[in-house]
Coordinates of C-alpha atoms in Angstrom, one line a residue:
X917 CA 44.7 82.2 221.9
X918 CA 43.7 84.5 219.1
X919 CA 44.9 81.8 216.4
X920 CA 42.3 79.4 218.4
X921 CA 39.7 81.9 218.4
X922 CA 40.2 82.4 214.4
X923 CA 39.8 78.8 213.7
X924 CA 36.4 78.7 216.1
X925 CA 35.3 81.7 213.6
X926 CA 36.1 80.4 211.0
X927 CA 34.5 76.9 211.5
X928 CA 31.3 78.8 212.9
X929 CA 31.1 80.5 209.5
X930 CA 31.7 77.5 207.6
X931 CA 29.3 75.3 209.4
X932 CA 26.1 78.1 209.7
X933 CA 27.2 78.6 205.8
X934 CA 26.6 75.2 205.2
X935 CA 23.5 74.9 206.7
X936 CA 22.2 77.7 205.1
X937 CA 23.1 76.7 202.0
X938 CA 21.1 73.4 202.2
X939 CA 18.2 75.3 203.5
X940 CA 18.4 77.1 200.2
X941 CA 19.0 73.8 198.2
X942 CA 16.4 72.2 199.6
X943 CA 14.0 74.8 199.1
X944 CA 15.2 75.2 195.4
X945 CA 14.2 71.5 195.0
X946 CA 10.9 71.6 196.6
X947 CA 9.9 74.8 194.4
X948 CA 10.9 73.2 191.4
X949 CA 9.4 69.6 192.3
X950 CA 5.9 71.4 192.6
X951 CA 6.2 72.9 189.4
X952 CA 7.0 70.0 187.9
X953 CA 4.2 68.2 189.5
X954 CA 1.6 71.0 188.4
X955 CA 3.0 70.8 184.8
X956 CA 2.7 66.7 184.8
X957 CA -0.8 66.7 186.1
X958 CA -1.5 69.8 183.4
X959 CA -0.1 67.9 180.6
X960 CA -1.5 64.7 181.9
X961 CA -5.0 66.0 182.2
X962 CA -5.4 67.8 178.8
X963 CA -3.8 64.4 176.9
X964 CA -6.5 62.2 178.9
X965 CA -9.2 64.5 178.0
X966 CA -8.3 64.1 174.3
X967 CA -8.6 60.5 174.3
X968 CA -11.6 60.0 175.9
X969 CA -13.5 63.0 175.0
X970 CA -15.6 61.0 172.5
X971 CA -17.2 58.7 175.6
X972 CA -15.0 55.2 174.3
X973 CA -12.5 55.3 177.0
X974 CA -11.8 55.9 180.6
X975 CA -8.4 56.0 182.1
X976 CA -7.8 56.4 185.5
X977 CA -3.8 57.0 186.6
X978 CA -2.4 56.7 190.3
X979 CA 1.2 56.8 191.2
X980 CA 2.3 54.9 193.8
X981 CA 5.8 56.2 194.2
X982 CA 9.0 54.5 194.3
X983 CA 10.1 50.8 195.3
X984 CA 12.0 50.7 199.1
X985 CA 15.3 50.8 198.2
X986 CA 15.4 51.9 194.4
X987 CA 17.1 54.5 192.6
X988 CA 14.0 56.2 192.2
X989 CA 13.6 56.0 196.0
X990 CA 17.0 58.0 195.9
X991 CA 17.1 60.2 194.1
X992 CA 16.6 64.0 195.4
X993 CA 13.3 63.9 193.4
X994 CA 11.2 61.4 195.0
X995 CA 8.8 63.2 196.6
X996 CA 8.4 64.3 192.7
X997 CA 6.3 61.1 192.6
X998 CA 5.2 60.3 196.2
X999 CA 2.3 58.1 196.2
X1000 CA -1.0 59.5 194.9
X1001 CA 0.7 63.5 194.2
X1002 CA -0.3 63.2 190.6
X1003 CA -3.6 61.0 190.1
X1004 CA -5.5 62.2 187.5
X1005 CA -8.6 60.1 185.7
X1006 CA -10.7 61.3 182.6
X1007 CA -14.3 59.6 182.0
X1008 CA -13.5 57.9 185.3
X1009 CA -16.7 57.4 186.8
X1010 CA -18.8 56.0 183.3
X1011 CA -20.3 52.9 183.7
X1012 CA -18.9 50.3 181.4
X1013 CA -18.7 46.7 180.1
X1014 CA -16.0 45.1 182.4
X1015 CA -15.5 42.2 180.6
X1016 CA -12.7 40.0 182.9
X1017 CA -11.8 42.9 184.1
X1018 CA -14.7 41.9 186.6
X1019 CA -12.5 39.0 188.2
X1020 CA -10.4 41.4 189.9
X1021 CA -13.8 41.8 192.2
X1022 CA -14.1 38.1 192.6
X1023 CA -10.3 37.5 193.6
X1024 CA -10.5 39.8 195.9
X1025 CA -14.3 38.7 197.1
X1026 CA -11.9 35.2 197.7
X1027 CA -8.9 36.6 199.6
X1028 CA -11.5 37.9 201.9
X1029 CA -12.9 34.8 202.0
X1030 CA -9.5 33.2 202.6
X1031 CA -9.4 35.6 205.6
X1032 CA -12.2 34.3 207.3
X1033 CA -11.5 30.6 206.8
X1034 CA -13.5 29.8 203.9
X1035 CA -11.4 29.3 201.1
X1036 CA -7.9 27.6 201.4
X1037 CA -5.2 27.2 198.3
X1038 CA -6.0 23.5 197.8
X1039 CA -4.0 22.3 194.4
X1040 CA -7.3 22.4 192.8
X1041 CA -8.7 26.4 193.3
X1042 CA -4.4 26.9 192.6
X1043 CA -5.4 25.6 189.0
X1044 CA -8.1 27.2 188.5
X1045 CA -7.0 30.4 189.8
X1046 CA -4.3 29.9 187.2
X1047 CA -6.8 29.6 184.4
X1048 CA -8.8 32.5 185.3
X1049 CA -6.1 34.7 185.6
X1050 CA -3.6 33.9 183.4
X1051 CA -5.5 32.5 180.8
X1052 CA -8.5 34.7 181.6
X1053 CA -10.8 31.6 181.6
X1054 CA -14.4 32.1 182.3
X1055 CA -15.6 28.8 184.3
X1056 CA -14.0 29.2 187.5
X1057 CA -15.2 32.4 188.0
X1058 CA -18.8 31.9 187.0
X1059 CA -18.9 28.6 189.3
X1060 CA -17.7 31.1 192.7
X1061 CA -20.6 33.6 191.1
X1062 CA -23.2 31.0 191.6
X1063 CA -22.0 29.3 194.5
X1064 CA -21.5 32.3 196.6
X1065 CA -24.3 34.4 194.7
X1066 CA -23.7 37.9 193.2
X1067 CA -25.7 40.2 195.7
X1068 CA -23.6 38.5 198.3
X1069 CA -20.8 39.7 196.5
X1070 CA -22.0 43.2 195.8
X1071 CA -22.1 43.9 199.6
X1072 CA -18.4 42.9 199.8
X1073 CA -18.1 45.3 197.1
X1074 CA -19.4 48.1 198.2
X1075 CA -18.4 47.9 201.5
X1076 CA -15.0 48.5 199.9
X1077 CA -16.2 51.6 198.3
X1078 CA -15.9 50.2 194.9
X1079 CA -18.5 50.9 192.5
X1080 CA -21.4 48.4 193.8
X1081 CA -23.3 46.9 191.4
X1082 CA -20.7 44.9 189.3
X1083 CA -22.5 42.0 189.0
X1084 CA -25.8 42.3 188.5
X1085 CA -28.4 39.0 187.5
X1086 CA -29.0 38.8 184.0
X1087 CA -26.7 41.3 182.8
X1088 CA -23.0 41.8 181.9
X1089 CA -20.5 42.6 184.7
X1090 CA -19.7 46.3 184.9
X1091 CA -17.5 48.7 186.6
X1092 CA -15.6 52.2 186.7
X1093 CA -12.1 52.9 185.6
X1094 CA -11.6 54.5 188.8
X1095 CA -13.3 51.7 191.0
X1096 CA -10.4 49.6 189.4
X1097 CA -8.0 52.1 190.3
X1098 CA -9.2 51.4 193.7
X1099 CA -9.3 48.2 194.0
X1100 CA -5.2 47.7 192.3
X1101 CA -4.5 50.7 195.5
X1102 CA -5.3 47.7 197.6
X1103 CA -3.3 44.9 195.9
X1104 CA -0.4 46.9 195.5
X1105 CA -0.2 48.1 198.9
X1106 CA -1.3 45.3 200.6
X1107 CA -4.5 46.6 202.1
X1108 CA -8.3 45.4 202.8
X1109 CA -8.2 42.3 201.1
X1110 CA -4.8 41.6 200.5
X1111 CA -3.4 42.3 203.8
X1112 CA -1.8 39.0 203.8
X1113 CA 1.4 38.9 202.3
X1114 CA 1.4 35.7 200.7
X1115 CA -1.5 36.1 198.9
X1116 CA -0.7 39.4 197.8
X1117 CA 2.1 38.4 195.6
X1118 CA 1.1 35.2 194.4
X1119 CA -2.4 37.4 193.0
X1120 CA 0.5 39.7 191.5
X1121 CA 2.7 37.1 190.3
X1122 CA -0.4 35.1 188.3
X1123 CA -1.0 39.0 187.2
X1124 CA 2.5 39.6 185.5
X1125 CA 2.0 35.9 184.0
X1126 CA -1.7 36.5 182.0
X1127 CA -1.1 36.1 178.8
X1128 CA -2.5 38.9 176.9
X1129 CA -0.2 41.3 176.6
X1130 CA -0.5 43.7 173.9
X1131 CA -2.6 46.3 176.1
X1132 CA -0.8 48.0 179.2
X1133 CA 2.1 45.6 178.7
X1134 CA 3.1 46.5 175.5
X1135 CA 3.0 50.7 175.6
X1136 CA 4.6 50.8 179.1
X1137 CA 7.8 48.5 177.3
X1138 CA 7.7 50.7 174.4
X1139 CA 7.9 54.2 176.8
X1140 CA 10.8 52.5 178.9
X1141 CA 12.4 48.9 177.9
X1142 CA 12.4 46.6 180.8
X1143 CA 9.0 48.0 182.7
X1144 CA 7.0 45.3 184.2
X1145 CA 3.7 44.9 184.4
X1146 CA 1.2 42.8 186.7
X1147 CA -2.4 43.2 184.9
X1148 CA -5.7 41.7 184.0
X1149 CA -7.7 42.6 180.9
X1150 CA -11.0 42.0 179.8
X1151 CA -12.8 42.2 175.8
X1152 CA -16.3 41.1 175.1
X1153 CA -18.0 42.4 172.2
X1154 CA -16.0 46.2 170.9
X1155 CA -15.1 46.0 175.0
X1156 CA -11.2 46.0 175.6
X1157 CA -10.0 46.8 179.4
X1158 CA -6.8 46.7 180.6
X1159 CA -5.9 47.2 184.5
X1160 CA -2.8 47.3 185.7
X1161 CA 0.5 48.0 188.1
X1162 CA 3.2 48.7 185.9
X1163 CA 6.8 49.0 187.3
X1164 CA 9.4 51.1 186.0
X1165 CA 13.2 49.8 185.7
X1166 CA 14.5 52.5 188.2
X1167 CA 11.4 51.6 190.6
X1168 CA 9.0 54.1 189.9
X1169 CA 5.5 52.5 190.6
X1170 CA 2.1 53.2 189.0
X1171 CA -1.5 52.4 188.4
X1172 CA -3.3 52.4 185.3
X1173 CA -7.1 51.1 184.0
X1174 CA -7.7 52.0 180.5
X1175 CA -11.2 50.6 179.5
X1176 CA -12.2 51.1 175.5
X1177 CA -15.2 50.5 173.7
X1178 CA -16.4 51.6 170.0
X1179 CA -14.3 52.2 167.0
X1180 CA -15.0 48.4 165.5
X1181 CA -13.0 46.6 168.2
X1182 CA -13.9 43.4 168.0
X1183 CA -11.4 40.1 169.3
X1184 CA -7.9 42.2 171.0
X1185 CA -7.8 44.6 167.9
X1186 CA -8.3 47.4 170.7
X1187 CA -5.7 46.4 173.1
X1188 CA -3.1 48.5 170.5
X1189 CA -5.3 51.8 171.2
X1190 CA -4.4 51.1 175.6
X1191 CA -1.1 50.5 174.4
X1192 CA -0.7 53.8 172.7
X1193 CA -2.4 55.8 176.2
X1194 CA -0.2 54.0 177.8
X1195 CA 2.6 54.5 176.2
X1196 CA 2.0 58.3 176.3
X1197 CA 1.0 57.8 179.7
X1198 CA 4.0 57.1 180.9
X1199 CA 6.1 59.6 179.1
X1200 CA 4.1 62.2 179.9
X1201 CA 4.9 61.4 183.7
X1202 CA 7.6 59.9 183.6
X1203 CA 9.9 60.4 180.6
X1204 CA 13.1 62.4 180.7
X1205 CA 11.1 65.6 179.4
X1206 CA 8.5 65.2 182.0
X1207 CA 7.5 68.7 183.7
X1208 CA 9.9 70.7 181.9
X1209 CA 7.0 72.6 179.3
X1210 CA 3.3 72.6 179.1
X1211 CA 2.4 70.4 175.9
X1212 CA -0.9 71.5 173.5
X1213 CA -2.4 67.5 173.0
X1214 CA -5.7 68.7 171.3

């Protein structure tokens, strides 16, 4: 009886011990995951700043946490990068040039569309969807302009709460960093306009096909070999605009729209300038030193 009783006590101890001792864990990990997130965002913030302090970039970032199923997903520091816990955008809200950036608006004006029953995937808008997005060709796109008209367009727009006067008659197309950031929240995650699944991932898949890829592209594979990236640019003039979703090997997901103008860019001779944010980008959130120190970028 009093060996029973012993071995009762003794498992009681073990057990409450254990518990206790995960309690503590676990609130070790959740003190140092917010300091980590503070120091990201800090570091994150400041490096922005320094890049578009002049007024010739805007960057908008949104993270949009780990892939189902990943080792990111995993790993006792998830919540480290749960979706949206360390946005940060510099020079977000300027108005600029958005170049082809502007046919994100229009694809998703035309999944809407789909929605309602007035646009179908015949083989001939599958080609020229093709064109516009991969290849970034203008003709498609202007044709749905004038055939569905741009104010009618607008109102779709804005009752998205993107920025609403994208297209405007008579002048170039324009648009916000963080309106983009918006609208690639909804793609990713399958919302508003993209609520079907289907055509959700074939707009993604025509995205990780366009063929200019020396922007976002490029920087997130030189930060971490093997990151995909689903984007659409734009460049008009000394406008280049990158906007993308950029996934990393271990499934660590994230936004980024880095729109340039100014310093002589002329052709895709900016495009190496978004590569370089975005190469620091994603160091600075998610390289192997990320959190650990507060970093001086000025």
């Amino acid at each position: 009886m009093i060996a029973t009783i012993i071995i009762v006590g003794s498992l009681s101890y073990f057990f409450n011990n254990s518990y206790a001792s995960t309690i503590i864990d676990n609130f070790k990990t959740e003190q140092a995951i917010k300091k980590k997130q503070k120091i990201i965002q800090t570091n994150l913030t400041n490096y922005l700043n320094t890049v578009t302090k002049d007024g010739t970039a805007s960057v908008s970032f949104y993270n949009l946490g780990a892939e189902s199923g990943s080792a990111a997903a995993n790993s006792k520091y998830a919540k480290l990068y749960q979706a949206g816990s360390l946005e940060t955008e510099s020079n977000a809200h300027a108005v600029k040039t958005a170049a082809s950036t502007y046919k994100l608006y229009l694809t998703a004006y035309l999944m809407n569309q789909k929605s309602n029953g007035n646009f179908s995937w015949t083989t001939e808008n599958t080609d020229n969807f093709d064109k516009m997005i991969v290849n970034s060709e203008n003709d498609f796109a202007e044709a749905q302009i004038d055939k569905y008209g741009a104010s009618t367009i607008s109102t779709f727009i804005k009752k998205q709460g993107w920025y609403p006067s994208v297209f405007q008659d008579g002048q170039a197309a324009k648009t916000t960093s963080y309106s983009l950031q918006l609208l690639l929240e909804d793609l990713a995650t399958g919302k508003g306009a993209y609520e079907n699944e289907s055509d959700q991932a074939k707009i993604l898949d025509l995205m990780g096909k366009q063929i200019y890829r020396t922007g976002i592209p490029a920087g997130a594979s030189a930060a971490d070999s093997g990151t995909t990236v689903q984007d659409k640019v734009g460049f008009l003039n000394d406008t280049n605009n990158d906007a993308g979703i950029v996934t990393l090997p271990n499934g660590q997901r994230y936004i980024l729209v880095v729109m340039t103008n100014g310093y002589n860019q002329s052709g895709l001779s900016g495009f190496s300038r978004i590569a370089e944010i975005t190469k620091n980008v994603q160091k600075i959130v998610y390289g192997s030193d990320a959190g650990n120190k507060i970093e001086n970028y000025s």
